[in-house]
mmCIF file of C-alpha atoms in Angstrom:
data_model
loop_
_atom_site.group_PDB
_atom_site.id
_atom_site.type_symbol
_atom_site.label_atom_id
_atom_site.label_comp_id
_atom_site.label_asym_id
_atom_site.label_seq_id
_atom_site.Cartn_x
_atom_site.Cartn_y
_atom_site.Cartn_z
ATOM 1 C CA UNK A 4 17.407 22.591 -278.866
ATOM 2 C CA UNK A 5 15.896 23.537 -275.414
ATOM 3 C CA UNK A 6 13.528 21.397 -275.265
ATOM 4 C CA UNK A 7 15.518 18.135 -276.654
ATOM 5 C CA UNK A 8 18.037 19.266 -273.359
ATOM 6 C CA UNK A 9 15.843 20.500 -270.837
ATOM 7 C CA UNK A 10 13.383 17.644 -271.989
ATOM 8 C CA UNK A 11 11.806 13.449 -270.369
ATOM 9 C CA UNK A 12 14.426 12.412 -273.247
ATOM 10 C CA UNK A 13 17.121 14.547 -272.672
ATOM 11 C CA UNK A 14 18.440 15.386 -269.226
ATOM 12 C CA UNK A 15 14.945 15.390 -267.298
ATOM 13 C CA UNK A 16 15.031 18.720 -265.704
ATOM 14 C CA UNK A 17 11.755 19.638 -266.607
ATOM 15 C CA UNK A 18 9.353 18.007 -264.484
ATOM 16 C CA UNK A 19 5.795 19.763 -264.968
ATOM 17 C CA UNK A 20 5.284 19.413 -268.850
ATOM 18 C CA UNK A 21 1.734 19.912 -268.789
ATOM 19 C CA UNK A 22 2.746 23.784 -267.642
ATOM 20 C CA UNK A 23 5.170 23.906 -270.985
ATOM 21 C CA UNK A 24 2.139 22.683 -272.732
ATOM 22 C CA UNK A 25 -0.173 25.523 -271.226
ATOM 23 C CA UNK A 26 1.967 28.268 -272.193
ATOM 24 C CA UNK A 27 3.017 27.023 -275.458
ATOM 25 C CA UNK A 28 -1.106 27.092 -276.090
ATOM 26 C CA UNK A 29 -0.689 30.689 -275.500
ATOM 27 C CA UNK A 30 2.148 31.139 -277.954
ATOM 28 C CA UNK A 31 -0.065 29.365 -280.419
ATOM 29 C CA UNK A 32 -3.275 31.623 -279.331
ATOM 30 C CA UNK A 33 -0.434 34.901 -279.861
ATOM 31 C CA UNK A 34 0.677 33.664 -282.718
ATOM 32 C CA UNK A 35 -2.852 33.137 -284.728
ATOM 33 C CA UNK A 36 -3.732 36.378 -283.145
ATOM 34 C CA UNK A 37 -0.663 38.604 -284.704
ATOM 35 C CA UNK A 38 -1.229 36.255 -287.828
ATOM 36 C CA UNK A 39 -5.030 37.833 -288.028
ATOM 37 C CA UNK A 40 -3.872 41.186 -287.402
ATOM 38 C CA UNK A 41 -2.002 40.878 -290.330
ATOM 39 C CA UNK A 42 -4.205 39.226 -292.381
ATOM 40 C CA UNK A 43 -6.494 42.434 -293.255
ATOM 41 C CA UNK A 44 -8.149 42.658 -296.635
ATOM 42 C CA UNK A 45 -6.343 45.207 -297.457
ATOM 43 C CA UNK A 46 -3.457 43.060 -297.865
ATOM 44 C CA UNK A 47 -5.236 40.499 -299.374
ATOM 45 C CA UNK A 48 -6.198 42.473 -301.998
ATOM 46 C CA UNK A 49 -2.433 43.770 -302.667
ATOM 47 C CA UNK A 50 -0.907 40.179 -302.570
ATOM 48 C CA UNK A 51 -4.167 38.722 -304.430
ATOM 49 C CA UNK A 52 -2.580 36.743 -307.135
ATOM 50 C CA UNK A 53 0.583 35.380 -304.716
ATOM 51 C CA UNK A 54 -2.054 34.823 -301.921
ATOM 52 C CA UNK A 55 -4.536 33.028 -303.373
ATOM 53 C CA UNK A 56 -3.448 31.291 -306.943
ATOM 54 C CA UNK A 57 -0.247 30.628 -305.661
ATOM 55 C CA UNK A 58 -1.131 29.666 -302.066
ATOM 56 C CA UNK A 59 -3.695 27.498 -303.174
ATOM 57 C CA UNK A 60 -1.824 26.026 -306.162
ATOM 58 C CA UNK A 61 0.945 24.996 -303.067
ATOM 59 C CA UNK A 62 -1.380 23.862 -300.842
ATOM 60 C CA UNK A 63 -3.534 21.881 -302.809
ATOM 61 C CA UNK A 64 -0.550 20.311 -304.692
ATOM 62 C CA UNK A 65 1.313 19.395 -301.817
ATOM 63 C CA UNK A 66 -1.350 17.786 -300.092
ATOM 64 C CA UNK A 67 -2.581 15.276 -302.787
ATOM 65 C CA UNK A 68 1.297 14.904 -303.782
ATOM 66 C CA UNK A 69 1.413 13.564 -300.189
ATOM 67 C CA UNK A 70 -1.228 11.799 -300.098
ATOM 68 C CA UNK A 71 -0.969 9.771 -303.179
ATOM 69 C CA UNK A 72 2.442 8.706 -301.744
ATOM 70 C CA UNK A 73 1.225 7.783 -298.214
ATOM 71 C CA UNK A 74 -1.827 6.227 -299.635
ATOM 72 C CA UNK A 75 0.399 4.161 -302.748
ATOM 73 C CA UNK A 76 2.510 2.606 -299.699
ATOM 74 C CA UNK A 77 -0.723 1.321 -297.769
ATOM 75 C CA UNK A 78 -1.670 4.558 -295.555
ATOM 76 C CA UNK A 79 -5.248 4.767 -294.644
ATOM 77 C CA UNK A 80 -6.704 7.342 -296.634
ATOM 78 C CA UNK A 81 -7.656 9.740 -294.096
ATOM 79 C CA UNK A 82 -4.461 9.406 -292.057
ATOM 80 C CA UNK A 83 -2.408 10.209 -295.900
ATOM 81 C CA UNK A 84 -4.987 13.056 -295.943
ATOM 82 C CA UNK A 85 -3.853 14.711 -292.267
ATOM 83 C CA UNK A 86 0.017 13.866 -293.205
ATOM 84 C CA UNK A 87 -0.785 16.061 -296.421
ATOM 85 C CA UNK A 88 -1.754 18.835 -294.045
ATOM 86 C CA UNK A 89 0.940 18.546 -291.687
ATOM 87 C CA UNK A 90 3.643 18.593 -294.571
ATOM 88 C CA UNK A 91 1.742 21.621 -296.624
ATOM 89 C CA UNK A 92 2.659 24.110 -293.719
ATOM 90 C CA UNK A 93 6.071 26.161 -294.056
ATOM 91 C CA UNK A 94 7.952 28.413 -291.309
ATOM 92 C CA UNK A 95 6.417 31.903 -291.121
ATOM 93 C CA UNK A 96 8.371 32.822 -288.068
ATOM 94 C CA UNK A 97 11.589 31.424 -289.066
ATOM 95 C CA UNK A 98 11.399 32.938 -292.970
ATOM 96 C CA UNK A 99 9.747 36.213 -291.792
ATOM 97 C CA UNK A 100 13.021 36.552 -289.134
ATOM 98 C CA UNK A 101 15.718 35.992 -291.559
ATOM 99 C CA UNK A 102 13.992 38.237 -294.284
ATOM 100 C CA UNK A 103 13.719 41.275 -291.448
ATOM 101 C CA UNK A 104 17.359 40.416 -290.591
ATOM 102 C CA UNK A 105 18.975 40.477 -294.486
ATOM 103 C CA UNK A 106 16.578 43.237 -295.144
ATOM 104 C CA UNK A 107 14.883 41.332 -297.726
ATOM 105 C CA UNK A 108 11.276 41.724 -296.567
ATOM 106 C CA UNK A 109 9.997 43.478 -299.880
ATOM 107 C CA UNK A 110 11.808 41.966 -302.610
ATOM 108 C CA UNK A 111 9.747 39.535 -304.734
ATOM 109 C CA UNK A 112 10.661 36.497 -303.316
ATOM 110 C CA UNK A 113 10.092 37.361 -300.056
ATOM 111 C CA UNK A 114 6.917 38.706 -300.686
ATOM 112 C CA UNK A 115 5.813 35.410 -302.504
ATOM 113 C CA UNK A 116 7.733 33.536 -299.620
ATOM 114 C CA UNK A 117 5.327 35.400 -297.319
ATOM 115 C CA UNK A 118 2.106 35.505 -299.286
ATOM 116 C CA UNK A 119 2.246 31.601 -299.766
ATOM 117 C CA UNK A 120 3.463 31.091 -296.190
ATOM 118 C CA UNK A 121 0.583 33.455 -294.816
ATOM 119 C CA UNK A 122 -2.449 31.442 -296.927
ATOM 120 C CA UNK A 123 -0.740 28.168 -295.583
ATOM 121 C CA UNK A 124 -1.538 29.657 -291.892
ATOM 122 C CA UNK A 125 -4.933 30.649 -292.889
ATOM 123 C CA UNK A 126 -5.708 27.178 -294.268
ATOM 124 C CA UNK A 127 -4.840 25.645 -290.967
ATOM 125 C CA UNK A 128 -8.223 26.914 -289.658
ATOM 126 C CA UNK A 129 -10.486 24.966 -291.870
ATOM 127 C CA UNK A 130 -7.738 22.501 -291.315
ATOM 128 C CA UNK A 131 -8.360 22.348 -287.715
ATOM 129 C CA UNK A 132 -12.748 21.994 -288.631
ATOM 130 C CA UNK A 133 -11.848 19.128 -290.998
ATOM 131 C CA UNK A 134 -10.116 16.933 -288.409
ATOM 132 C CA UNK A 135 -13.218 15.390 -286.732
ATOM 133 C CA UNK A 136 -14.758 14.975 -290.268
ATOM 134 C CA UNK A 137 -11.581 13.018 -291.435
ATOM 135 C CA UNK A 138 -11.325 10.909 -287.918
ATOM 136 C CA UNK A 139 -14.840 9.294 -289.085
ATOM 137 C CA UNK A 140 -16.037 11.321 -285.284
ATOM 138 C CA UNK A 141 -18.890 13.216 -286.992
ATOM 139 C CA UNK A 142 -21.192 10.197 -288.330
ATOM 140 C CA UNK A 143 -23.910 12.241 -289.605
ATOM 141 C CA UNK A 144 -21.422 14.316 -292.200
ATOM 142 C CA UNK A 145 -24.463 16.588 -293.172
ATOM 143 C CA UNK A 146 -25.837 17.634 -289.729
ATOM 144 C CA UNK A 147 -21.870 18.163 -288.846
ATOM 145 C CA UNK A 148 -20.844 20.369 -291.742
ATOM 146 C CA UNK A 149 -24.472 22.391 -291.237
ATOM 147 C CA UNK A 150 -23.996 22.873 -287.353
ATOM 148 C CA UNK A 151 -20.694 23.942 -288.065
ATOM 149 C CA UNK A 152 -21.661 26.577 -290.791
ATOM 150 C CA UNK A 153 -24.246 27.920 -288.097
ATOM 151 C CA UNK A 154 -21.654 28.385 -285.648
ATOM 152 C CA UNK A 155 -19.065 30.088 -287.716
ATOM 153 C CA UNK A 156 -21.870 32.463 -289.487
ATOM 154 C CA UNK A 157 -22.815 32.949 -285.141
ATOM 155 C CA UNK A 158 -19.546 33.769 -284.765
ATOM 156 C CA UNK A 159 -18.429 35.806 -287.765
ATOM 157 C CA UNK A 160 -21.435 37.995 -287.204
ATOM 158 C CA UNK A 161 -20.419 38.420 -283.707
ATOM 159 C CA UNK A 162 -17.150 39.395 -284.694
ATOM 160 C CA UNK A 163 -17.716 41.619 -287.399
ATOM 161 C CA UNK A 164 -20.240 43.261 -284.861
ATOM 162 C CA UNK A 165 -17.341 43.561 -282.441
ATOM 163 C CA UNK A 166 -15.368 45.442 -285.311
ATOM 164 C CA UNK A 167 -17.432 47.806 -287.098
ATOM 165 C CA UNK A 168 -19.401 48.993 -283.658
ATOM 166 C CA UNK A 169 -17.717 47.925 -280.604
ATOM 167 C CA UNK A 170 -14.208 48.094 -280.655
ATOM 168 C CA UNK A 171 -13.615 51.313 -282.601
ATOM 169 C CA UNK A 172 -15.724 52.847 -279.289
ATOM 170 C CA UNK A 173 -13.573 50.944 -277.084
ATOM 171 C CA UNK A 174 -10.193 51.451 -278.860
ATOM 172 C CA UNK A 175 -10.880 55.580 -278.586
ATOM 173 C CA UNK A 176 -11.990 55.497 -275.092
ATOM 174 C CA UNK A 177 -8.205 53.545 -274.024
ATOM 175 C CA UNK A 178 -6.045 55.791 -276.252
ATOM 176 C CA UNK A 179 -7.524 58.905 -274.698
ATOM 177 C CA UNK A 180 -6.507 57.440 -271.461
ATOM 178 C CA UNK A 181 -2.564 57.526 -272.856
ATOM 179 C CA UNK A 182 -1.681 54.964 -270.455
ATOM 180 C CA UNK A 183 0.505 52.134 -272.385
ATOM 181 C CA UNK A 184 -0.054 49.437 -269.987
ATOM 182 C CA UNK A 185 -3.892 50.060 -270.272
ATOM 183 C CA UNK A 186 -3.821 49.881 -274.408
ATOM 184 C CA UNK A 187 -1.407 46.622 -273.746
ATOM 185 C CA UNK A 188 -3.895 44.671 -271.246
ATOM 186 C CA UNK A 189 -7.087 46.048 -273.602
ATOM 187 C CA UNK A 190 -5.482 44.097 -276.757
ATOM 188 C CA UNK A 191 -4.558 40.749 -274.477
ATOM 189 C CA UNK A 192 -7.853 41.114 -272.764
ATOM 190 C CA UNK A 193 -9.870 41.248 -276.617
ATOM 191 C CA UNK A 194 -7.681 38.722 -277.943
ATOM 192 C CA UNK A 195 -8.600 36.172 -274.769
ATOM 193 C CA UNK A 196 -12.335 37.352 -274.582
ATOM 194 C CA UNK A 197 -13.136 36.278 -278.471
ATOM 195 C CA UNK A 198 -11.171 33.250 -278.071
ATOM 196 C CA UNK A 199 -13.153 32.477 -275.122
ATOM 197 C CA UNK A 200 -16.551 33.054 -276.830
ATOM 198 C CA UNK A 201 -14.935 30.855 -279.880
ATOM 199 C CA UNK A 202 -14.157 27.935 -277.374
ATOM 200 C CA UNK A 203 -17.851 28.264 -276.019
ATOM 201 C CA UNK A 204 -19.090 27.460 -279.278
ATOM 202 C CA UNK A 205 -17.016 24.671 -279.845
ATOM 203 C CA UNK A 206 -15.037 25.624 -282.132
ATOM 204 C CA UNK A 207 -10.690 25.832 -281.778
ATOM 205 C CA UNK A 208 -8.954 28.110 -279.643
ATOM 206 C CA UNK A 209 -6.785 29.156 -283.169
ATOM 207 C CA UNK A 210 -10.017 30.328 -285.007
ATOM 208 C CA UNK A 211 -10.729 31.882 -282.242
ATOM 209 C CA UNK A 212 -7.564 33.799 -281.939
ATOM 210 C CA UNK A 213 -7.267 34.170 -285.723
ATOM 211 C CA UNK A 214 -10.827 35.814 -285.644
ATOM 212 C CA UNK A 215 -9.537 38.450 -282.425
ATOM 213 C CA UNK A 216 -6.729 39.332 -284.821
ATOM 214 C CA UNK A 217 -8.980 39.970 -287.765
ATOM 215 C CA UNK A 218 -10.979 42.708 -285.691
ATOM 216 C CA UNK A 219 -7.665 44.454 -284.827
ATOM 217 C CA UNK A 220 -6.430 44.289 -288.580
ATOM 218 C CA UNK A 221 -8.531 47.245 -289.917
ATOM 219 C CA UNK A 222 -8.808 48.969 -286.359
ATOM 220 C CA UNK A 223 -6.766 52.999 -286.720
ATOM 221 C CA UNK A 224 -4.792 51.684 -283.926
ATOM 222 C CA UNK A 225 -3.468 48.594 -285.533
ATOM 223 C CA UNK A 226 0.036 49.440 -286.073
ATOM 224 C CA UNK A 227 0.391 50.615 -282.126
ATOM 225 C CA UNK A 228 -1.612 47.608 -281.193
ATOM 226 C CA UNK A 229 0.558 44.961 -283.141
ATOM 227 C CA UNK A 230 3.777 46.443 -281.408
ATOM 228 C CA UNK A 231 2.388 45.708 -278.041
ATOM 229 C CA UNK A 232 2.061 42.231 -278.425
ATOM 230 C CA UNK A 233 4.746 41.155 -280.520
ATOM 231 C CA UNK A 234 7.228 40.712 -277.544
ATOM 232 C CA UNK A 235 4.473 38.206 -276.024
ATOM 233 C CA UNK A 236 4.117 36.310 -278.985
ATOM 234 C CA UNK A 237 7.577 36.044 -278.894
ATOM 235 C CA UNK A 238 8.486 34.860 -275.458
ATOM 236 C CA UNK A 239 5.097 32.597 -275.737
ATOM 237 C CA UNK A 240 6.219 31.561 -279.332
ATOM 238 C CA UNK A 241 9.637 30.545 -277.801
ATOM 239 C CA UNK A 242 7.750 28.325 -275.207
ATOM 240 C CA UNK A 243 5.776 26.547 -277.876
ATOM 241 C CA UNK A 244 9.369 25.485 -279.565
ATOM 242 C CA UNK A 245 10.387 24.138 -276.416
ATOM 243 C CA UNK A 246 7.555 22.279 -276.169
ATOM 244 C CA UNK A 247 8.095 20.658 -279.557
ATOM 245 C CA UNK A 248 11.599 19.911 -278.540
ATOM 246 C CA UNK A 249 10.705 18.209 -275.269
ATOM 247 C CA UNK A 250 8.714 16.068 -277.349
ATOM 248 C CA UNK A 251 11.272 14.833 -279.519
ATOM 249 C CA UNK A 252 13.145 11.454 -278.639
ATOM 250 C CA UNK A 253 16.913 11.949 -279.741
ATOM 251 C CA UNK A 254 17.308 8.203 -279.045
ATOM 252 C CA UNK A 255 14.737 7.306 -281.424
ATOM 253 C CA UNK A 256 16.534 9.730 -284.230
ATOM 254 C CA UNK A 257 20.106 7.845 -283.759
ATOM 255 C CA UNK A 258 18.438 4.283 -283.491
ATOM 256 C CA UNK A 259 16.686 5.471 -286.928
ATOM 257 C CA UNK A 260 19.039 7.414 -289.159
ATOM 258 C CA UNK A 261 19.270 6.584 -292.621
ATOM 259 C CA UNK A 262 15.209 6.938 -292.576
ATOM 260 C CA UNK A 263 14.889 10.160 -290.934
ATOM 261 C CA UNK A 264 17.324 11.427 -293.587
ATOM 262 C CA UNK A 265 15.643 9.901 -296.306
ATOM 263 C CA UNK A 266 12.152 11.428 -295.234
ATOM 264 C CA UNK A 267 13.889 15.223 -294.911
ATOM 265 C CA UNK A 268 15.785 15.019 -298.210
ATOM 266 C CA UNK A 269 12.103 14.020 -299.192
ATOM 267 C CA UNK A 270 10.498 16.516 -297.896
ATOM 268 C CA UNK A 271 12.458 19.520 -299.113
ATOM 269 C CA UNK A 272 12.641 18.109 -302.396
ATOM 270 C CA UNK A 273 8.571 17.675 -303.014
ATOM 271 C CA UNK A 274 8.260 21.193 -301.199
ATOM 272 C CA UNK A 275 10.518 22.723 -303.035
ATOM 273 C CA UNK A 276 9.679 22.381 -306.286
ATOM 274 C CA UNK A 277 5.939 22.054 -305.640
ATOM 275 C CA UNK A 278 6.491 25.909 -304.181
ATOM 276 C CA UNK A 279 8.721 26.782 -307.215
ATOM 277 C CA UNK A 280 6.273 25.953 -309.571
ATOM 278 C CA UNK A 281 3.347 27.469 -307.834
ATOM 279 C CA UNK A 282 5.966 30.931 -307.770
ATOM 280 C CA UNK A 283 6.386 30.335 -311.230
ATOM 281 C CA UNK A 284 2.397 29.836 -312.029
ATOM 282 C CA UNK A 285 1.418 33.449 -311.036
ATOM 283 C CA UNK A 286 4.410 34.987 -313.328
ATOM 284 C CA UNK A 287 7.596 35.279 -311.347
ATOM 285 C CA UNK A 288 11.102 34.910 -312.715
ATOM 286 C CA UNK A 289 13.037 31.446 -312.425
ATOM 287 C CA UNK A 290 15.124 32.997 -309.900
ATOM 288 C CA UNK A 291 12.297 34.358 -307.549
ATOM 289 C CA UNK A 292 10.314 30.711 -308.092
ATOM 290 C CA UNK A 293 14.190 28.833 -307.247
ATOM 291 C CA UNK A 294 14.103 31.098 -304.364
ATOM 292 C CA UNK A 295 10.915 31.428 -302.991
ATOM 293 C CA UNK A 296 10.722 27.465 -303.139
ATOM 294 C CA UNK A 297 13.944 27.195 -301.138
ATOM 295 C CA UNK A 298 12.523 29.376 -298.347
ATOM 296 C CA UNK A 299 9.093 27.591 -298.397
ATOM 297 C CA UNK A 300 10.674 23.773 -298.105
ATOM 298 C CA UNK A 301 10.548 23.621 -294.096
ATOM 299 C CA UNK A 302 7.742 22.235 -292.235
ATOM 300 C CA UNK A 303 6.366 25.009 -290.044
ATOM 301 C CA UNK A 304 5.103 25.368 -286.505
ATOM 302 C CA UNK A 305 0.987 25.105 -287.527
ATOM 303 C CA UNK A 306 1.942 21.631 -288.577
ATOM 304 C CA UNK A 307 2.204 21.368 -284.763
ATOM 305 C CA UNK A 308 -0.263 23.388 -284.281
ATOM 306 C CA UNK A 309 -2.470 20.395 -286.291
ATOM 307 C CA UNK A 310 -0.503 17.677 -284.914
ATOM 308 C CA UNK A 311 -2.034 18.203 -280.888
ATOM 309 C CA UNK A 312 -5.587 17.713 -282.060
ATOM 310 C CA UNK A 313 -4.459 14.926 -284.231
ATOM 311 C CA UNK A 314 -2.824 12.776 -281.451
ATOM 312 C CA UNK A 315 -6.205 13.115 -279.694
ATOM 313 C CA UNK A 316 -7.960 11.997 -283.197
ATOM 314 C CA UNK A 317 -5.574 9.175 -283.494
ATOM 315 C CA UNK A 318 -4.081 10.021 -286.738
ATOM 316 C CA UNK A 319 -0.405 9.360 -284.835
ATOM 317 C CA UNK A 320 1.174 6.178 -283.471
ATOM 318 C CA UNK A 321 3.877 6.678 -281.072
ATOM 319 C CA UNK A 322 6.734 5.841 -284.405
ATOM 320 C CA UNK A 323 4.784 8.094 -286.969
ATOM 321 C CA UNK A 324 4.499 10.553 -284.103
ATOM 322 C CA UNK A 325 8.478 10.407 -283.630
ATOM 323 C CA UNK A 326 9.282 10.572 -287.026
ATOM 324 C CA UNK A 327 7.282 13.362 -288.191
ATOM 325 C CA UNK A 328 8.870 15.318 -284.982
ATOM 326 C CA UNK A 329 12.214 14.356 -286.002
ATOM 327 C CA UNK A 330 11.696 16.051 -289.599
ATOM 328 C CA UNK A 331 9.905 18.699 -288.997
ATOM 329 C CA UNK A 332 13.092 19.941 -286.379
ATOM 330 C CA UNK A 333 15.633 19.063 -288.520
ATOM 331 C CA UNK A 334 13.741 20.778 -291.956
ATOM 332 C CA UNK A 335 13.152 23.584 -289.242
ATOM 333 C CA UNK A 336 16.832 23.654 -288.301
ATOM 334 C CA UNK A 337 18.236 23.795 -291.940
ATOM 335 C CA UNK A 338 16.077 26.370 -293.108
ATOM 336 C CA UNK A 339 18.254 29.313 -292.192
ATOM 337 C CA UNK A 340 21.547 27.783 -293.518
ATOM 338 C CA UNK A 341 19.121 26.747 -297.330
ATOM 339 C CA UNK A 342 17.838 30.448 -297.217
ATOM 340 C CA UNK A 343 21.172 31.753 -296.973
ATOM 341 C CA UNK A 344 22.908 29.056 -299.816
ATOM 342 C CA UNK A 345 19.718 29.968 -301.725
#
């Protein structure tokens, strides 16, 4: 609601939007990183069948449900195939808040709101790799998908060397030091110097971040280390919102009603009872599935997190841009008042 105020379509006071756009790229580069710091494999392991037959089961099903309707009314196939992307991703940070605030964080349908919600982040890495692919950029597919598999083995190894060797060394040496603002600038510092090296190679700033996270996630100062930054992800999180908001036209939204309510009724209808079912795949009760469906049927912020390199890829006109802006904040908005109802 900031950002719709403070916004070119609202009342204009925010002149500099390219600085918005810089520091909502660091809530986005926080937010990948905290999500990789969670993501050990330790937790995989414990949320196995949620995370990946459910996850995938939503993902994969929401996509082609998608894309069959995109593509039955005329949509280029590979633009129906992004929109299916956009559309799989739920809230993390919104459902993840409201389950810490209720309490609710380990009853089963939190935990399977969660697990799916968490593979849906994931997936927006290879996401991210596929976009080129899908824009027709990469003409020679093969030399394209085996240039990328060199760089991400490059990097992995380079990561996985940072974790075993280096940064259990350097994580020791900074605690003995018992200085708090020293640990604090260490994590930043690691999280910004692999998603440097992950840039260099050409690959997205949110791998890159996602990867920094990963080498934290097992590290015997995780717990300490995830505390630090979670106020910066915050305040950097709460930038990228605004940013979403400035880009949102309210005048388009009132000139275009009945549509816009047609596509969010839409929306949390297919995502709802695609999630349900996936819930309800792996063994769950009705009630969990109802649930956990309900709490999954927002779009969530890595759809925008998709959506930047996409306007570059042309996958967007300024309309389709407008509309998918104006459902995403309203399915956003609702989710709260649809958990609580649930």
């Amino acid at each position: 609601l900031t950002g719709v105020v403070v916004g070119p379509y609202g009342l204009g006071l925010v002149k500099d939007a390219q600085m918005v756009e810089v520091l909502a790229e660091i809530g986005i580069i926080f937010l990948l990183f905290t999500i990789g710091m969670q993501f050990s494999f330790k937790t995989l392991f414990e949320m196995k069948k949620i995370v990946l037959v459910a996850g995938t089961v939503q993902v994969v099903l929401t996509i082609l449900a998608v894309y069959a309707i995109m593509y039955f009314f005329g949509t280029p196939a590979g633009i129906a195939l992004f929109f299916g992307f956009l559309i799989c991703h739920s809230s993390t940070t919104i459902t993840l808040k409201i389950f810490q605030e209720r309490a609710e964080v380990n009853t089963p349908y939190a935990r399977s709101t969660l697990g799916i919600s968490l593979y849906q982040d994931i997936m927006t890495v290879p996401m991210l790799i596929a976009l080129p692919i899908l824009a027709g950029r990469e003409a020679d597919l093969t030399g394209a998908m085996l240039n990328l598999g060199v760089t991400l083995v490059l990097l992995l190894v380079v990561v996985l060397a940072m974790a075993v060797w280096i940064l259990p060394r350097i994580m020791t040496r900074i605690a003995v030091v018992r200085n708090s603002e020293i640990f604090l600038l260490s994590i930043i510092l690691i999280c910004f110097v692999i998603t440097y090296i992950s840039s260099s190679l050409g690959l997205s700033l949110a791998l890159g971040a996602f990867l920094a996270g990963l080498t934290l996630s097992e590290s015997e100062y995780f717990h300490q280390a995830f505390a630090s930054i979670i106020p910066f992800r915050d305040i950097f999180t709460s930038f990228f919102f605004i940013s979403v908001g400035m880009l949102l036209n309210l005048w388009f939204v009132l000139q275009n009603p009945v549509m816009i309510i047609v596509l969010v009724i839409g929306v949390l209808i297919l995502k709802a009872v695609i999630a349900a079912g996936s819930t309800l795949l792996i063994g769950q009760s009705l009630r969990t599935s109802l649930l956990a469906g309900l709490a999954l049927c927002n779009i969530g912020e890595f759809a925008f997190v998709l959506s930047v390199p996409g306007k570059e890829y042309g996958f967007f006109t300024e309309t389709t841009d407008q509309f998918f802006l104006a459902v995403a904040v309203i399915t956003m908005a609702l989710t709260p008042f649809i958990i609580n109802a649930g």
